[in-house]
Amino acid sequence: MSAKVARGANNQPARARRQSQSQLSSREELQRQVERQQREIEKLREQVAERDQQIADAEKQIADLERQLALRKRNSTNSSKPPSSDGLGGVQRRRCSLRKKSGRKPGGQPGHMGQERPRVEKPDRTEEVLPLQCKHCGAALPQAPEGRQTEGDVFCRQIVDLPEMILPVVTEYQYPKVVCPCCQKGTRAELRSEHAQEIGERLTAVASYLMSARKMTRRDVRGTLQDLFGVDISVGSVQKAWEETADAVAAPYAELEEALPTEPVLNSDETGSRTNGDKRWVWVLCSSWFVFYRIAGSRSVEVLIQLLGQAFAGILCSDRCPTYLSYHRGLAQFCWAHLQRTLKGVAEFASTADAEHFARDMLAAVEHLFALWYQFRGEAGPGERLLTRYELLQQSIPLQKKICRLAAKFLDSEDREVCNLARAIYQHWDKLFTFLEHEGVEPTNNVSERALRLFVLIRKITYGNRSAKGEIALARLLTVTQTCKLQQRPFLSYLLTAVHCHRRNQAVPSLRPLQNQQL
């Protein structure tokens, strides 16, 4: 018995050691399992983080694609893009007019007073058309003047037509050498300045007219002159006629440039161009009586300083281009049409509640403001009376306050487009309502945009200029073209007079209206 006890006592440490080793191995196994699980957890976390990053990248890509799609859907009605960029492909843009079709046929309606060509008192040719027989009894009617009798008024039908052939007039000026009776030596008269060119004054003016006013290329002008008038002229001669006409109007052009700094109100805009592939900018400045163009190498403030001086004393109307902000510190008017189109774009592509509410409320206020302006301008609807300047100001005050409140409310909007537009309206508040108080100021910059359209069409046809001389010529002739149109002057007649005076070294008539010349 004692031996068994002794053996049991001896086995206890061994059993304890085995238990201890077993527990140790179990703990190590558990530790290894914990480490494996931790590694798996860490790996899963990395996978989750990677998936989260992929989701974030995908969401960012989706947002970028949505933004690109929205930009591609923008056109001239919901952004500041020009109408020429809309194109004919894609979805047809919604027109601004929301009028429903009346269902009437096109053309003049019953009761409309038609416009007829005025009757010429002394026609170039007169021809009698006589009936051959009586429509009552069928008897033959006399045709000789002495044998017929007429009654009542004569029905007249005048037809305007072109002559069968318009032939050019070629004048040869001969310079014979006259022998002196004293010394028996010959003397030839000096070539007159008006005879220096082989192309006549009228032909020179017509060629320049077709290029500047009718937007023809040099080759088109050459073909037109050949087909209509039988004038055989080279493309180089057409170019020389263009350059000579530009030289002829140099003095009136310089006179308009000198008048720019003294104008009370100017509308300005600019667009891109090319000269031999190099970037250029076409500037246009519109006053109440003339339109001025300048082609410059930049879009910077230096161009405005060169044209208007260090500081312009009048009211400068423009878009929100930073160039005007850094140059002009005086009274200004920003274009509401640009802001309105931007608001329409925000409303059309709204992806947040801020964008929807801001665009909706702001557009309502702007449309109401324009309605007051049209009523002041005499473009009111049926039954609406005209507003005075004082009434316009008083009725616009609540709208100005509403626009200010809306801009202040969305200054910190999370929608970036809404925030930027609200800050622009709030920051440039003093440049948005100048038109309400000052005569001659419009709420939009459409006058300069329309003036630029002539150049844009020429740019699309000719692809720009090829020399600095061509830039100067184009700027001068566009200035004369649009100024004559604004003053309702016959443009071709002015060009003919300018070329006539230029060839005789005489002063070319000014483009100032008579009342301005007297002042």
Coordinates of N, CA, C and O in Angstrom, one line a residue, residues 71-206:
L71 N -22.3 69.6 -69.2 CA -21.7 70.6 -70.0 C -21.9 70.4 -71.5 O -22.1 71.4 -72.2
R72 N -22.0 69.2 -72.0 CA -22.3 68.9 -73.4 C -23.7 69.3 -73.7 O -24.0 69.6 -74.9
K73 N -24.6 69.2 -72.8 CA -26.0 69.6 -73.0 C -26.2 71.1 -73.0 O -27.3 71.6 -73.3
R74 N -25.2 71.8 -72.5 CA -25.4 73.3 -72.4 C -25.3 73.9 -73.8 O -24.5 73.5 -74.6
N75 N -26.1 75.0 -74.0 CA -26.1 75.7 -75.2 C -26.2 77.2 -74.9 O -26.0 77.6 -73.8
S76 N -26.5 77.9 -76.0 CA -26.6 79.4 -75.8 C -27.7 79.9 -75.0 O -27.8 81.0 -74.6
T77 N -28.7 79.0 -74.7 CA -29.9 79.4 -73.9 C -29.7 79.2 -72.4 O -30.4 79.8 -71.6
N78 N -28.7 78.3 -72.0 CA -28.6 78.0 -70.6 C -27.1 78.2 -70.1 O -26.7 77.7 -69.1
S79 N -26.3 78.9 -70.9 CA -24.9 79.2 -70.5 C -24.5 80.4 -71.3 O -25.3 81.0 -72.1
S80 N -23.2 80.8 -71.2 CA -22.7 81.9 -71.9 C -22.1 81.5 -73.2 O -21.3 82.3 -73.9
K81 N -22.3 80.3 -73.7 CA -21.8 79.9 -75.0 C -22.5 80.7 -76.1 O -23.7 81.0 -76.0
P82 N -21.8 81.0 -77.2 CA -22.4 81.8 -78.3 C -23.4 80.9 -79.1 O -23.2 79.7 -79.1
P83 N -24.4 81.5 -79.8 CA -25.3 80.7 -80.6 C -24.6 79.9 -81.7 O -25.1 78.8 -82.1
S84 N -23.5 80.4 -82.2 CA -22.8 79.7 -83.2 C -22.2 78.3 -82.8 O -21.9 77.5 -83.7
S85 N -22.1 78.1 -81.5 CA -21.5 76.9 -81.0 C -22.6 75.8 -80.8 O -22.3 74.7 -80.5
D86 N -23.9 76.1 -81.0 CA -24.9 75.1 -80.8 C -24.9 74.0 -81.8 O -25.0 72.8 -81.4
G87 N -24.7 74.3 -83.0 CA -24.6 73.3 -84.1 C -26.0 72.7 -84.4 O -27.0 73.1 -83.8
L88 N -26.0 71.8 -85.3 CA -27.2 71.2 -85.8 C -27.4 69.8 -85.2 O -28.4 69.2 -85.4
G89 N -26.3 69.2 -84.7 CA -26.4 67.8 -84.1 C -26.9 67.8 -82.7 O -27.0 68.8 -82.0
G90 N -27.3 66.7 -82.3 CA -27.8 66.5 -80.9 C -29.2 66.9 -80.7 O -30.0 67.2 -81.7
V91 N -29.6 67.1 -79.5 CA -30.9 67.5 -79.1 C -31.2 68.9 -79.5 O -30.3 69.8 -79.3
Q92 N -32.3 69.2 -80.1 CA -32.6 70.6 -80.5 C -32.8 71.4 -79.2 O -33.5 71.0 -78.3
R93 N -32.1 72.6 -79.2 CA -32.2 73.4 -78.0 C -33.6 74.1 -77.9 O -34.2 74.4 -78.9
R94 N -34.0 74.2 -76.7 CA -35.3 74.8 -76.5 C -35.2 76.3 -76.7 O -34.3 77.0 -76.1
R95 N -36.1 76.9 -77.5 CA -36.1 78.3 -77.8 C -36.6 79.1 -76.6 O -37.4 78.6 -75.8
C96 N -36.2 80.4 -76.5 CA -36.6 81.2 -75.4 C -38.1 81.5 -75.4 O -38.7 81.6 -74.4
S97 N -38.7 81.6 -76.6 CA -40.1 81.9 -76.7 C -40.9 80.7 -76.4 O -40.7 79.6 -76.9
L98 N -41.8 80.9 -75.5 CA -42.8 79.9 -75.1 C -44.2 80.1 -75.6 O -45.1 79.5 -75.1
R99 N -44.3 81.0 -76.6 CA -45.6 81.2 -77.2 C -46.1 80.0 -77.9 O -45.4 79.3 -78.6
K100 N -47.4 79.7 -77.7 CA -48.1 78.6 -78.4 C -48.4 79.1 -79.8 O -48.7 80.2 -80.1
K101 N -48.4 78.1 -80.7 CA -48.7 78.4 -82.1 C -50.2 78.8 -82.3 O -51.0 78.2 -81.7
S102 N -50.4 79.8 -83.1 CA -51.8 80.3 -83.2 C -52.6 79.5 -84.2 O -53.8 79.6 -84.2
G103 N -52.0 78.7 -85.0 CA -52.7 77.9 -86.0 C -53.0 78.7 -87.3 O -53.6 78.1 -88.2
R104 N -52.6 79.9 -87.4 CA -52.8 80.7 -88.6 C -51.7 80.4 -89.6 O -50.6 79.9 -89.3
K105 N -52.1 80.6 -90.9 CA -51.1 80.3 -91.9 C -50.0 81.4 -91.9 O -50.2 82.5 -91.5
P106 N -48.8 81.0 -92.4 CA -47.7 82.0 -92.5 C -48.1 83.1 -93.4 O -48.9 83.0 -94.3
G107 N -47.4 84.3 -93.2 CA -47.6 85.4 -94.1 C -48.6 86.5 -93.6 O -49.0 86.4 -92.4
G108 N -48.9 87.4 -94.4 CA -49.8 88.5 -94.0 C -51.2 88.0 -93.6 O -51.7 87.2 -94.3
Q109 N -51.7 88.5 -92.6 CA -53.1 88.1 -92.1 C -54.1 89.1 -92.7 O -53.8 90.2 -93.2
P110 N -55.4 88.7 -92.7 CA -56.4 89.6 -93.2 C -56.4 90.9 -92.5 O -56.4 90.9 -91.2
G111 N -56.5 92.0 -93.2 CA -56.5 93.3 -92.6 C -55.1 93.9 -92.5 O -55.0 95.1 -92.2
H112 N -54.1 93.1 -92.9 CA -52.7 93.7 -92.8 C -52.4 94.6 -93.9 O -52.7 94.3 -95.1
M113 N -51.9 95.8 -93.6 CA -51.5 96.8 -94.6 C -50.2 96.4 -95.2 O -49.2 96.4 -94.6
G114 N -50.3 95.9 -96.5 CA -49.1 95.5 -97.2 C -48.1 96.7 -97.5 O -48.6 97.8 -97.6
Q115 N -46.9 96.3 -97.8 CA -45.9 97.3 -98.2 C -45.6 97.1 -99.6 O -45.1 96.0 -100.0
E116 N -45.8 98.1 -100.4 CA -45.5 98.0 -101.9 C -44.4 98.9 -102.3 O -44.1 99.9 -101.6
R117 N -43.7 98.6 -103.3 CA -42.6 99.4 -103.8 C -43.2 100.7 -104.3 O -44.2 100.7 -105.1
P118 N -42.6 101.8 -104.0 CA -43.1 103.1 -104.4 C -43.0 103.3 -105.9 O -42.1 102.8 -106.6
R119 N -44.0 103.9 -106.5 CA -44.0 104.1 -108.0 C -43.1 105.1 -108.4 O -42.9 106.2 -107.8
V120 N -42.3 104.8 -109.5 CA -41.4 105.8 -110.1 C -42.1 106.7 -111.0 O -42.9 106.3 -111.9
E121 N -41.9 108.0 -110.8 CA -42.6 109.0 -111.5 C -42.2 109.1 -113.0 O -43.0 109.3 -113.9
K122 N -40.9 108.9 -113.2 CA -40.3 109.0 -114.6 C -39.6 107.7 -114.9 O -38.4 107.6 -114.7
P123 N -40.4 106.7 -115.4 CA -39.7 105.4 -115.7 C -38.8 105.6 -116.9 O -38.9 106.5 -117.7
D124 N -37.8 104.7 -117.0 CA -36.9 104.7 -118.1 C -37.5 104.4 -119.4 O -37.1 104.8 -120.5
R125 N -38.5 103.5 -119.4 CA -39.2 103.1 -120.7 C -40.6 102.9 -120.4 O -41.0 102.4 -119.3
T126 N -41.5 103.3 -121.3 CA -42.9 103.2 -121.2 C -43.5 102.4 -122.4 O -43.1 102.7 -123.6
E127 N -44.3 101.4 -122.2 CA -44.9 100.6 -123.2 C -46.4 100.4 -123.0 O -46.8 100.1 -121.8
E128 N -47.2 100.6 -124.0 CA -48.6 100.4 -123.9 C -49.0 99.0 -124.3 O -48.5 98.4 -125.2
V129 N -49.9 98.4 -123.5 CA -50.4 97.1 -123.7 C -51.9 97.3 -124.1 O -52.7 97.6 -123.2
L130 N -52.3 97.0 -125.3 CA -53.7 97.2 -125.8 C -54.4 95.9 -126.0 O -53.9 94.9 -126.4
P131 N -55.8 95.9 -125.7 CA -56.6 94.7 -126.0 C -56.8 94.6 -127.5 O -56.9 95.6 -128.2
L132 N -56.8 93.4 -128.0 CA -57.0 93.2 -129.4 C -58.5 93.2 -129.8 O -58.8 93.6 -130.9
Q133 N -59.4 92.7 -128.9 CA -60.8 92.7 -129.2 C -61.6 93.0 -128.0 O -61.1 92.9 -126.9
C134 N -62.9 93.4 -128.3 CA -63.8 93.8 -127.2 C -64.2 92.5 -126.4 O -64.6 91.6 -127.1
K135 N -64.1 92.6 -125.1 CA -64.5 91.4 -124.3 C -66.0 91.3 -124.2 O -66.6 90.3 -123.7
H136 N -66.8 92.3 -124.7 CA -68.2 92.3 -124.6 C -68.9 91.7 -125.9 O -69.7 90.8 -125.8
C137 N -68.4 92.3 -127.0 CA -69.0 91.8 -128.3 C -68.1 91.1 -129.2 O -68.5 90.5 -130.2
G138 N -66.8 91.1 -128.9 CA -65.8 90.4 -129.7 C -65.3 91.2 -130.9 O -64.5 90.6 -131.6
A139 N -65.7 92.4 -131.1 CA -65.2 93.2 -132.2 C -63.8 93.6 -132.0 O -63.3 93.7 -130.9
A140 N -63.1 93.7 -133.2 CA -61.7 94.1 -133.1 C -61.5 95.6 -132.7 O -62.3 96.4 -133.1
L141 N -60.6 95.8 -131.9 CA -60.3 97.2 -131.4 C -59.2 97.9 -132.1 O -58.2 97.2 -132.5
P142 N -59.3 99.2 -132.4 CA -58.3 99.9 -133.1 C -57.0 99.9 -132.3 O -57.0 100.1 -131.1
Q143 N -55.9 99.8 -133.0 CA -54.6 99.8 -132.3 C -53.8 101.1 -132.5 O -53.0 101.5 -131.7
A144 N -54.1 101.8 -133.6 CA -53.4 103.1 -133.9 C -53.9 104.2 -132.9 O -55.1 104.2 -132.5
P145 N -53.0 105.1 -132.5 CA -53.3 106.1 -131.5 C -54.4 107.0 -132.1 O -55.3 107.5 -131.3
E146 N -54.4 107.4 -133.4 CA -55.4 108.3 -133.9 C -56.8 107.7 -134.1 O -57.7 108.4 -134.2
G147 N -56.9 106.3 -134.0 CA -58.1 105.7 -134.3 C -58.8 105.1 -133.1 O -59.9 104.6 -133.1
R148 N -58.2 105.3 -131.9 CA -58.8 104.7 -130.7 C -59.2 105.7 -129.7 O -58.7 106.9 -129.7
Q149 N -60.1 105.4 -128.9 CA -60.7 106.2 -127.8 C -60.6 105.5 -126.5 O -60.9 104.3 -126.4
T150 N -60.1 106.2 -125.5 CA -60.0 105.6 -124.1 C -60.9 106.3 -123.2 O -61.3 107.4 -123.4
E151 N -61.1 105.7 -122.0 CA -61.9 106.3 -120.9 C -61.3 105.8 -119.6 O -60.6 104.8 -119.5
G152 N -61.6 106.6 -118.6 CA -61.1 106.3 -117.2 C -59.6 106.5 -117.0 O -58.9 106.9 -117.9
D153 N -59.2 106.0 -115.9 CA -57.7 106.0 -115.5 C -57.0 104.9 -116.2 O -57.5 103.9 -116.5
V154 N -55.7 105.2 -116.5 CA -54.9 104.2 -117.1 C -54.3 103.3 -115.9 O -53.7 103.8 -115.0
F155 N -54.5 102.0 -116.1 CA -53.9 101.1 -115.1 C -52.4 100.9 -115.4 O -52.0 100.6 -116.6
C156 N -51.5 101.1 -114.5 CA -50.1 101.0 -114.7 C -49.5 99.9 -113.9 O -49.9 99.7 -112.7
R157 N -48.5 99.2 -114.5 CA -47.8 98.1 -113.8 C -46.3 98.3 -114.0 O -45.8 98.2 -115.2
Q158 N -45.6 98.7 -113.0 CA -44.2 99.0 -113.2 C -43.4 97.8 -112.8 O -43.6 97.2 -111.7
I159 N -42.4 97.4 -113.6 CA -41.6 96.2 -113.3 C -40.1 96.6 -113.3 O -39.6 97.3 -114.2
V160 N -39.5 96.3 -112.2 CA -38.0 96.7 -112.1 C -37.2 95.5 -112.5 O -37.4 94.3 -112.1
D161 N -36.2 95.8 -113.3 CA -35.3 94.7 -113.8 C -33.9 95.3 -114.0 O -33.7 96.5 -113.8
L162 N -33.0 94.4 -114.3 CA -31.6 94.8 -114.6 C -31.4 94.9 -116.1 O -32.1 94.2 -116.8
P163 N -30.5 95.7 -116.5 CA -30.2 95.7 -117.9 C -29.7 94.4 -118.4 O -29.1 93.6 -117.6
E164 N -29.8 94.2 -119.7 CA -29.4 92.9 -120.3 C -27.9 92.6 -120.0 O -27.5 91.5 -119.7
M165 N -27.1 93.6 -120.0 CA -25.7 93.4 -119.8 C -25.1 94.7 -119.1 O -25.3 95.8 -119.6
I166 N -24.5 94.4 -118.0 CA -23.8 95.5 -117.3 C -22.4 95.5 -117.6 O -21.6 94.6 -117.2
L167 N -21.9 96.4 -118.5 CA -20.5 96.3 -118.9 C -19.7 97.3 -118.2 O -20.2 98.4 -117.8
P168 N -18.5 97.0 -117.9 CA -17.6 97.9 -117.2 C -17.2 99.1 -118.1 O -17.2 99.0 -119.3
V169 N -16.9 100.2 -117.5 CA -16.5 101.4 -118.3 C -15.0 101.5 -118.2 O -14.5 101.7 -117.1
V170 N -14.3 101.5 -119.3 CA -12.9 101.6 -119.3 C -12.5 102.9 -119.9 O -12.9 103.3 -121.0
T171 N -11.8 103.7 -119.0 CA -11.4 105.1 -119.5 C -9.9 105.1 -119.6 O -9.2 104.7 -118.7
E172 N -9.4 105.5 -120.7 CA -8.0 105.6 -121.0 C -7.5 107.0 -120.9 O -8.0 107.9 -121.6
Y173 N -6.7 107.3 -120.0 CA -6.1 108.7 -119.8 C -4.8 108.7 -120.5 O -3.8 108.0 -120.1
Q174 N -4.7 109.5 -121.5 CA -3.5 109.6 -122.4 C -2.6 110.8 -121.9 O -3.1 111.9 -121.7
Y175 N -1.3 110.5 -121.8 CA -0.4 111.5 -121.4 C 0.6 111.8 -122.6 O 1.7 111.2 -122.6
P176 N 0.2 112.6 -123.6 CA 1.2 112.8 -124.7 C 2.3 113.7 -124.3 O 2.2 114.5 -123.3
K177 N 3.4 113.6 -124.9 CA 4.6 114.4 -124.7 C 4.5 115.6 -125.7 O 4.6 115.4 -126.9
V178 N 4.3 116.8 -125.1 CA 4.1 118.0 -125.9 C 5.4 118.7 -126.1 O 6.2 118.9 -125.2
V179 N 5.7 119.0 -127.4 CA 7.0 119.7 -127.8 C 6.9 121.2 -127.5 O 6.0 121.8 -127.9
C180 N 7.9 121.7 -126.8 CA 8.0 123.1 -126.6 C 8.4 123.8 -127.8 O 9.4 123.5 -128.5
P181 N 7.7 124.9 -128.2 CA 8.0 125.7 -129.4 C 9.3 126.4 -129.3 O 9.9 126.8 -130.3
C182 N 9.8 126.6 -128.0 CA 11.0 127.4 -127.8 C 12.3 126.5 -127.9 O 13.2 126.8 -128.7
C183 N 12.3 125.5 -127.0 CA 13.5 124.6 -127.0 C 13.3 123.3 -127.7 O 14.3 122.5 -127.8
Q184 N 12.2 123.1 -128.3 CA 11.9 121.9 -129.1 C 12.1 120.6 -128.3 O 12.4 119.6 -128.9
K185 N 11.9 120.7 -127.0 CA 12.0 119.5 -126.1 C 10.6 119.1 -125.7 O 9.7 120.0 -125.5
G186 N 10.4 117.8 -125.5 CA 9.0 117.3 -125.1 C 8.8 117.3 -123.6 O 9.8 117.0 -122.9
T187 N 7.6 117.5 -123.2 CA 7.2 117.5 -121.8 C 5.9 116.7 -121.7 O 5.0 117.0 -122.4
R188 N 5.9 115.8 -120.7 CA 4.7 115.0 -120.4 C 4.2 115.4 -119.0 O 5.0 115.6 -118.1
A189 N 2.9 115.5 -118.9 CA 2.3 115.9 -117.6 C 2.5 114.8 -116.6 O 2.7 113.6 -116.9
E190 N 2.7 115.2 -115.3 CA 2.9 114.3 -114.2 C 1.6 113.5 -114.0 O 0.5 113.9 -114.2
L191 N 1.9 112.2 -113.7 CA 0.7 111.3 -113.5 C -0.1 111.7 -112.3 O 0.4 111.9 -111.2
R192 N -1.4 112.0 -112.5 CA -2.2 112.4 -111.4 C -2.4 111.3 -110.4 O -2.4 110.1 -110.7
S193 N -2.6 111.7 -109.1 CA -2.7 110.7 -108.1 C -4.0 109.8 -108.3 O -4.0 108.6 -107.9
E194 N -5.1 110.4 -108.8 CA -6.3 109.6 -109.0 C -6.1 108.6 -110.2 O -7.0 107.7 -110.4
H195 N -5.0 108.7 -111.0 CA -4.8 107.8 -112.1 C -3.7 106.8 -111.8 O -3.3 106.0 -112.6
A196 N -3.3 106.8 -110.5 CA -2.2 105.8 -110.2 C -2.6 104.4 -110.1 O -1.8 103.5 -110.4
Q197 N -3.9 104.2 -109.8 CA -4.4 102.8 -109.7 C -5.1 102.4 -111.0 O -5.8 103.3 -111.6
E198 N -5.0 101.1 -111.3 CA -5.7 100.7 -112.6 C -7.1 100.2 -112.3 O -7.8 99.9 -113.3
I199 N -7.5 100.2 -111.1 CA -8.9 99.9 -110.7 C -9.6 101.2 -110.3 O -9.1 102.0 -109.5
G200 N -10.8 101.5 -110.9 CA -11.5 102.7 -110.7 C -12.0 102.8 -109.2 O -12.0 101.8 -108.5
E201 N -12.4 104.0 -108.9 CA -12.9 104.3 -107.6 C -14.2 103.5 -107.2 O -14.3 102.9 -106.1
R202 N -15.1 103.4 -108.1 CA -16.3 102.7 -107.8 C -16.1 101.2 -107.7 O -16.6 100.5 -106.8
L203 N -15.2 100.7 -108.6 CA -14.9 99.2 -108.5 C -14.2 98.9 -107.2 O -14.4 97.9 -106.6
T204 N -13.3 99.8 -106.8 CA -12.6 99.6 -105.5 C -13.6 99.6 -104.4 O -13.5 98.8 -103.5
A205 N -14.5 100.6 -104.4 CA -15.5 100.6 -103.3 C -16.4 99.4 -103.3 O -16.7 98.9 -102.2
V206 N -16.8 99.0 -104.4 CA -17.7 97.8 -104.5 C -17.0 96.6 -104.0 O -17.6 95.8 -103.3

